[in-house]
Protein backbone atom coordinates (compact mmCIF):
# COMPACT_ATOMS: atom_id res chain seq x y z
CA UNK A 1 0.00 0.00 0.00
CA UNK A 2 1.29 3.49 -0.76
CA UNK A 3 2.37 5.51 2.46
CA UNK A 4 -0.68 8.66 2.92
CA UNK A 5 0.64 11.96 4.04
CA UNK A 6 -0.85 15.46 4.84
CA UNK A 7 -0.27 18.96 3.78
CA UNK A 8 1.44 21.40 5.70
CA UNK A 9 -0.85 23.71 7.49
CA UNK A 10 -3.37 21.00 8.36
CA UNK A 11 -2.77 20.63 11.51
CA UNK A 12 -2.04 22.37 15.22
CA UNK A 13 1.44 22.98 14.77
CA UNK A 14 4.00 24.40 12.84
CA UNK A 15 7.66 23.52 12.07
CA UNK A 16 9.39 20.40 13.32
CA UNK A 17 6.71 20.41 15.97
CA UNK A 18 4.30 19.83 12.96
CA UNK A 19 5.92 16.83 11.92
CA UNK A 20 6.07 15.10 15.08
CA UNK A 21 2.38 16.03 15.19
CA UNK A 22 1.41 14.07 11.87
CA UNK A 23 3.68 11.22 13.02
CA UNK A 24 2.21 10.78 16.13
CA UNK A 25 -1.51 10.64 14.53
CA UNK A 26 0.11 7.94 12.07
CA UNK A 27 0.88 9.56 9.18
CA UNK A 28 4.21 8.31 6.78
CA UNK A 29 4.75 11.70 5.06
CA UNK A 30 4.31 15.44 4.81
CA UNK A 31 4.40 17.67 2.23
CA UNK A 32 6.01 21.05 2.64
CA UNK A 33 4.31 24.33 1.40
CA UNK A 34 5.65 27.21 0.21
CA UNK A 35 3.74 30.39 0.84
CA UNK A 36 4.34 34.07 -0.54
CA UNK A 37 7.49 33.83 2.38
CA UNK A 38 9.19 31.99 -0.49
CA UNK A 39 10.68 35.48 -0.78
CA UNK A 40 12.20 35.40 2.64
CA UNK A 41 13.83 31.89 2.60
CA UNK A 42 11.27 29.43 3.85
CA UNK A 43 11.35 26.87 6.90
CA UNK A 44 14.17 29.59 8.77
CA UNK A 45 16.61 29.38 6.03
CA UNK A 46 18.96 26.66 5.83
CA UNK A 47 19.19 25.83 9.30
CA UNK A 48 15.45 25.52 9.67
CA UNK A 49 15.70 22.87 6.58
CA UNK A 50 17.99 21.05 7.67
CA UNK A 51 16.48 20.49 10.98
CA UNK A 52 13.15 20.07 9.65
CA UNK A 53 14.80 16.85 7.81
CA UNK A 54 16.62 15.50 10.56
CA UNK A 55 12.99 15.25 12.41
CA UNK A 56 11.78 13.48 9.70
CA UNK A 57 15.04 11.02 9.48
CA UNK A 58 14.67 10.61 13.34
CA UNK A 59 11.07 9.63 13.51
CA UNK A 60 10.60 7.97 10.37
CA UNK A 61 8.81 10.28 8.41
CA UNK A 62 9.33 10.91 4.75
CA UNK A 63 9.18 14.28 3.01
CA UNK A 64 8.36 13.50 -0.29
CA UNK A 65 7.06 16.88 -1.92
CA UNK A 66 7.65 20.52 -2.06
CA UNK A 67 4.38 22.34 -2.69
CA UNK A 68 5.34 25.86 -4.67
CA UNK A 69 1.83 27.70 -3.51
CA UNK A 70 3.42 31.01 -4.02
CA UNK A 71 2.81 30.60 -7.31
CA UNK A 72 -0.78 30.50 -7.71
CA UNK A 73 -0.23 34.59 -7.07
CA UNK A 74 2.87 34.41 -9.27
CA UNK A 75 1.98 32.40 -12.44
CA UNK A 76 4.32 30.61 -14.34
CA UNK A 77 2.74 30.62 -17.35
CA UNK A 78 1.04 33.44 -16.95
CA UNK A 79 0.97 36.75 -19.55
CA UNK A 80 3.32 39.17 -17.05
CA UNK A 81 7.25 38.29 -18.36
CA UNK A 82 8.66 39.58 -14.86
CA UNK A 83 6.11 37.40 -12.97
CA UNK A 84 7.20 34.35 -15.39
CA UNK A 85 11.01 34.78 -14.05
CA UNK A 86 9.98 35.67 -10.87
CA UNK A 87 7.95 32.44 -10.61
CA UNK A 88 11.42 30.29 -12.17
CA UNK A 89 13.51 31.48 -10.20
CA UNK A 90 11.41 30.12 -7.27
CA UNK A 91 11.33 26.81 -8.78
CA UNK A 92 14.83 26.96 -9.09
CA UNK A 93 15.57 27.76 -5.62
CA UNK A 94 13.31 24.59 -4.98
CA UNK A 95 15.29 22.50 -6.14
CA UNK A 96 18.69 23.45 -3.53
CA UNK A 97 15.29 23.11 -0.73
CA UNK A 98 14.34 19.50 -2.01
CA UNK A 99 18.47 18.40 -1.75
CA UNK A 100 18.38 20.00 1.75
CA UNK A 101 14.77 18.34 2.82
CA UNK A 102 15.68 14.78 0.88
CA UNK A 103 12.16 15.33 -1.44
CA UNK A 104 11.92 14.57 -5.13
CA UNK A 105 8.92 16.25 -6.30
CA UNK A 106 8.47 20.17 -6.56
CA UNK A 107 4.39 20.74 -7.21
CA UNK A 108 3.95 23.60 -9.25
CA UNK A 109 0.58 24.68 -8.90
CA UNK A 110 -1.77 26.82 -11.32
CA UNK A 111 -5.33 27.49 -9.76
CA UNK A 112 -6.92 31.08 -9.26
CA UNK A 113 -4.66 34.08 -10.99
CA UNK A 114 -2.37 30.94 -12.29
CA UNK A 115 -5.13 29.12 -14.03
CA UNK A 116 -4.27 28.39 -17.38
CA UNK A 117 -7.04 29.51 -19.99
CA UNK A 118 -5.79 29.65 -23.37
CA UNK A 119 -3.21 28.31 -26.16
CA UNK A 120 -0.99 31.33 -24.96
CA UNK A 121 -0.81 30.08 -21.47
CA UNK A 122 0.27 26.63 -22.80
CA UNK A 123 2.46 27.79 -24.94
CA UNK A 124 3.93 29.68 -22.18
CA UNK A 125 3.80 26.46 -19.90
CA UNK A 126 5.84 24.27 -22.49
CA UNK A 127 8.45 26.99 -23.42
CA UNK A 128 8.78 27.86 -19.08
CA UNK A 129 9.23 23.96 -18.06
CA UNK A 130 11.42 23.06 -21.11
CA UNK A 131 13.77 25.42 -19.39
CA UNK A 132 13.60 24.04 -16.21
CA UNK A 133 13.32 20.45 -16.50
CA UNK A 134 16.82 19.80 -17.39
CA UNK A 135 17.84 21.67 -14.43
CA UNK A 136 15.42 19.89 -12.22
CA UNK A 137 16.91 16.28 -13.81
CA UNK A 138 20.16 17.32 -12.59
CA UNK A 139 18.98 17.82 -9.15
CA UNK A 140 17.45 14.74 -9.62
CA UNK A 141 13.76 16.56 -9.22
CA UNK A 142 10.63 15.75 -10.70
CA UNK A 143 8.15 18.82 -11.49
CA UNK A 144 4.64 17.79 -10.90
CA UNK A 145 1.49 19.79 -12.67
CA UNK A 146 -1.25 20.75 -10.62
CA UNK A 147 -3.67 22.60 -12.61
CA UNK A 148 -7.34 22.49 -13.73
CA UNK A 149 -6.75 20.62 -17.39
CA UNK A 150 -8.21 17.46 -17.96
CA UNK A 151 -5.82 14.59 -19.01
CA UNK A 152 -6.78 15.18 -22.89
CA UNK A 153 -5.57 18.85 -22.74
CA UNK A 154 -2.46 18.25 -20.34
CA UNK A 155 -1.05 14.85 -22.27
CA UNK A 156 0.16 16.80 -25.55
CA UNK A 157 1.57 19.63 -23.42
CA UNK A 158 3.61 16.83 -21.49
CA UNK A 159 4.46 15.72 -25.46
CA UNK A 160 5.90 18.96 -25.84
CA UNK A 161 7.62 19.46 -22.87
CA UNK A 162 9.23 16.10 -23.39
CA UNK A 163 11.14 15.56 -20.02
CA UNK A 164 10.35 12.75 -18.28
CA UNK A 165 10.62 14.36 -15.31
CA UNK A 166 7.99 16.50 -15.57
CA UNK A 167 4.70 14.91 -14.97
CA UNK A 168 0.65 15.64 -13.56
CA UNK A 169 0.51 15.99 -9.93
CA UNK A 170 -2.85 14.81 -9.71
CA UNK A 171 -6.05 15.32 -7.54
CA UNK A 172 -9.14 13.34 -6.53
CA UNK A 173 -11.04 16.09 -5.76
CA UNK A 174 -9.95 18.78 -8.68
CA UNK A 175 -10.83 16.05 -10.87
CA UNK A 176 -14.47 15.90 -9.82
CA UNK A 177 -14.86 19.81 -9.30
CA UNK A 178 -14.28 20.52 -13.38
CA UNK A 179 -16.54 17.77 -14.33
CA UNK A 180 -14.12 15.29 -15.30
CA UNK A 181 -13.93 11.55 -14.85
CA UNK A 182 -11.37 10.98 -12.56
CA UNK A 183 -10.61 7.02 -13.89
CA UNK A 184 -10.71 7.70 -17.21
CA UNK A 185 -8.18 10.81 -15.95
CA UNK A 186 -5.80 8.08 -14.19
CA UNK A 187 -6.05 5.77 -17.83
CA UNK A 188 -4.87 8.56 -19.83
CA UNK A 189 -2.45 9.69 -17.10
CA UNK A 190 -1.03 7.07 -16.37
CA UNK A 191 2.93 6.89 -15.52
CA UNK A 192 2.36 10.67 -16.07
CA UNK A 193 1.17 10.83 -12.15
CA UNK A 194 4.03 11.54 -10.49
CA UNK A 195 2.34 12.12 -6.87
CA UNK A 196 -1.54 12.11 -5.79
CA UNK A 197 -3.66 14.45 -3.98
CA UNK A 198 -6.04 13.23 -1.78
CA UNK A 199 -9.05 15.71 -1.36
CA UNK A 200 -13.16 15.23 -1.85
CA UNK A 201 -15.83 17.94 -3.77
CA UNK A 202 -19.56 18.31 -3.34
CA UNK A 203 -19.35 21.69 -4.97
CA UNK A 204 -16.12 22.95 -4.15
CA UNK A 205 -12.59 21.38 -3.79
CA UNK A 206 -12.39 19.72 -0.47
CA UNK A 207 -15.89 21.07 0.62
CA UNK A 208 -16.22 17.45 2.22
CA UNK A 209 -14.68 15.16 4.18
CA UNK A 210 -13.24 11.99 2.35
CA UNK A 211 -16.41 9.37 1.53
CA UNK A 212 -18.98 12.36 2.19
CA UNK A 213 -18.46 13.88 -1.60
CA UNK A 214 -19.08 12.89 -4.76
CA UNK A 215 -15.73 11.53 -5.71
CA UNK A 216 -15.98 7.37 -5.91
CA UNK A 217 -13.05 6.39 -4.13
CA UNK A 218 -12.92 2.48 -4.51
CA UNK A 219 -12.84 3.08 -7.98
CA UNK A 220 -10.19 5.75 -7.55
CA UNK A 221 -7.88 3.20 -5.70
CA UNK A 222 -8.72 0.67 -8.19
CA UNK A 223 -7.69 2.59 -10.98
CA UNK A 224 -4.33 4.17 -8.89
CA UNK A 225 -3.48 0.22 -8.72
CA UNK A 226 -4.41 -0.77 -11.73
CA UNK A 227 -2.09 2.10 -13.52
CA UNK A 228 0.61 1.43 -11.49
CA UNK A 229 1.28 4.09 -9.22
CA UNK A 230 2.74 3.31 -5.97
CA UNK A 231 3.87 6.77 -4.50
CA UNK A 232 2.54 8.53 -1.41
CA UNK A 233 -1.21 9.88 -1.41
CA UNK A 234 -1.09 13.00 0.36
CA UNK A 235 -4.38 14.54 2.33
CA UNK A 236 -5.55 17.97 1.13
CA UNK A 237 -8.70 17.89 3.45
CA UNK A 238 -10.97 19.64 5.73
CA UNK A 239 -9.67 21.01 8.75
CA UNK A 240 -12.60 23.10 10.97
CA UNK A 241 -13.64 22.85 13.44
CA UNK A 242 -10.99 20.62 14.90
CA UNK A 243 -7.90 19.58 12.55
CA UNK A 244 -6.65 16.95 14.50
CA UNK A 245 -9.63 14.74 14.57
CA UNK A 246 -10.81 15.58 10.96
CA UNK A 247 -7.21 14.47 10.13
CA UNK A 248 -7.72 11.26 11.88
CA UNK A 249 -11.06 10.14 10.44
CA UNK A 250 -9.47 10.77 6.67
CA UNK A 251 -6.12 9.18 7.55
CA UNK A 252 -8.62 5.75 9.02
CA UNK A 253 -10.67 6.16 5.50
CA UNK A 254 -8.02 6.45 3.29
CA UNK A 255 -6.16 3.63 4.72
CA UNK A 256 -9.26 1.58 4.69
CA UNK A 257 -9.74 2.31 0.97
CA UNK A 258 -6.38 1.97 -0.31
CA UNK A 259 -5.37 -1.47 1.64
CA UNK A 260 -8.45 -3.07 -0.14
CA UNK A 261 -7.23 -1.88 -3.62
C-alpha cells in the first residue's frame, strides 16, 4: 500500500513540531508548502531545513514533496514576463530546498490568478518547463502539474515538454470539481502521475470530508493500482472545526480504501 501523508498547514502545529504532530496521529509523510514567504527563505533558512529533515530522518517520516503555492499569485505561465522569471527562479531555488529536505517532487501549482485559460498560457507552460526540466533532472527533481486541465488537454503539453521528469501531480477532488472523470483521468495519465492528492468535492474542492463527496473512491484506488502508481497519497482535506480529529477520520478512511485496492 502506498504511504498517505498530509499537507502542511493542516494541523495544530508548525515547524518540526508539525511533523512530530502528523507522526504521532500515524501519518508516513508530509508535504512542505511554500507560501508568498518563499521570498524570505522558507522553513528559517537553511538551518530551519535542515532540521526540519533531521525530524523526519529521526522519527521515520518521509518528506516527499515541495508544494510551490506562491505561485498561484505568481503564475508561471502566466501573460506578465517579470512574474514568469519571478515564478522560475522560485522553482529553481526549490530545487537546492528539495536536496536540503531529501524530497523529489516540486508541485507547481496553477489554480486562481495561475489558471491556465488559453493556447498562450500553454504555450507559455511548455516553453517555461522546457527550461527548467533539465535543471530539475540534474537535481534529480521531478516537477509535478497541478492545474485544472483534464488529461486530454495536459497529455500533448507533457508531449511537448518532453522531459520525463515533468509529470501531472494529480487530484481526486480537482478532478471531480471541473466535471471530469477521474478514472478515465488516471487511464490517460497514467505513468504521467508523479504524486496524488487526496481531497473530496460536493461543490467545491475539499468542501467534504473523504467518503462524504461525490468523488468514488474504490474506484479511484482501483484505478491508482491498476495504472501502477505506488507513490505517497497525500491529504488535502478539511480542517474546521478541529484539525486533528478531521485528520484522523481521513487518515482511518483512506487507509481503509487503499489497503483493499
Amino acid at each position: 500500500m502506498a504511504s498517505i501523508g498530509i499537507r502542511e498547514g493542516m494541523l495544530t502545529r508548525s515547524g518540526p513540531a508539525f511533523l512530530e504532530e502528523a507522526r504521532g496521529l500515524g501519518f508516513e509523510a508530509v508535504e512542505l508548502d511554500v507560501g508568498m514567504d518563499a521570498r524570505r527563505d522558507p522553513w528559517g533558512g537553511a538551518a530551519g531545513r535542515a532540521a526540519l529533515r533531521a525530524t523526519a530522518e529521526r522519527i521515520g517520516l518521509a518528506l516527499p514533496s515541495v508544494c510551490l503555492g506562491c505561485l498561484n499569485r505568481i503564475p508561471l505561465a502566466g501573460a506578465d514576463a517579470a512574474k514568469r522569471e519571478e515564478a522560475a527562479q522560485l522553482v529553481r531555488a526549490s530545487l537546492a530546498w528539495c536536496h536540503e529536505l531529501g524530497a523529489d517532487v516540486v508541485l507547481i501549482p496553477f489554480f486562481g490568478p495561475a489558471e491556465m485559460k488559453s493556447a498562450a498560457d500553454h504555450e507559455r507552460l511548455v516553453a517555461e518547463t522546457r527550461k527548467l526540466a533539465p535543471q530539475a533532472a540534474a537535481a534529480g527533481i521531478t516537477l509535478g502539474l497541478e492545474s485544472t486541465l483534464h488529461a486530454r488537454t495536459l497529455l500533448p503539453l507533457l508531449d511537448n515538454i518532453g522531459a520525463p521528469n515533468v509529470g501531472s501531480y494529480w487530484d481526486t477532488g480537482n478532478s471531480i470539481w471541473r466535471g471530469y472523470d477521474p478514472a478515465e483521468e488516471i487511464e490517460l495519465l497514467g505513468k504521467h502521475i508523479v504524486r496524488v492528492h487526496l481531497k473530496d468535492t460536493w461543490k467545491n474542492p475539499s468542501d467534504r470530508m473523504l467518503g462524504e463527496g461525490k468523488v468514488n473512491f474504490p474506484k479511484v484506488a482501483f484505478q491508482l493500482a491498476r495504472s501502477g502508481y505506488r507513490g505517497p497519497l497525500i491529504l488535502e482535506t478539511p480542517t474546521q472545526p478541529d484539525p486533528v480529529a478531521k485528520a484522523k477520520a481521513n487518515l482511518a478512511f483512506a487507509r481503509g480504501i487503499f489497503e483493499e485496492a
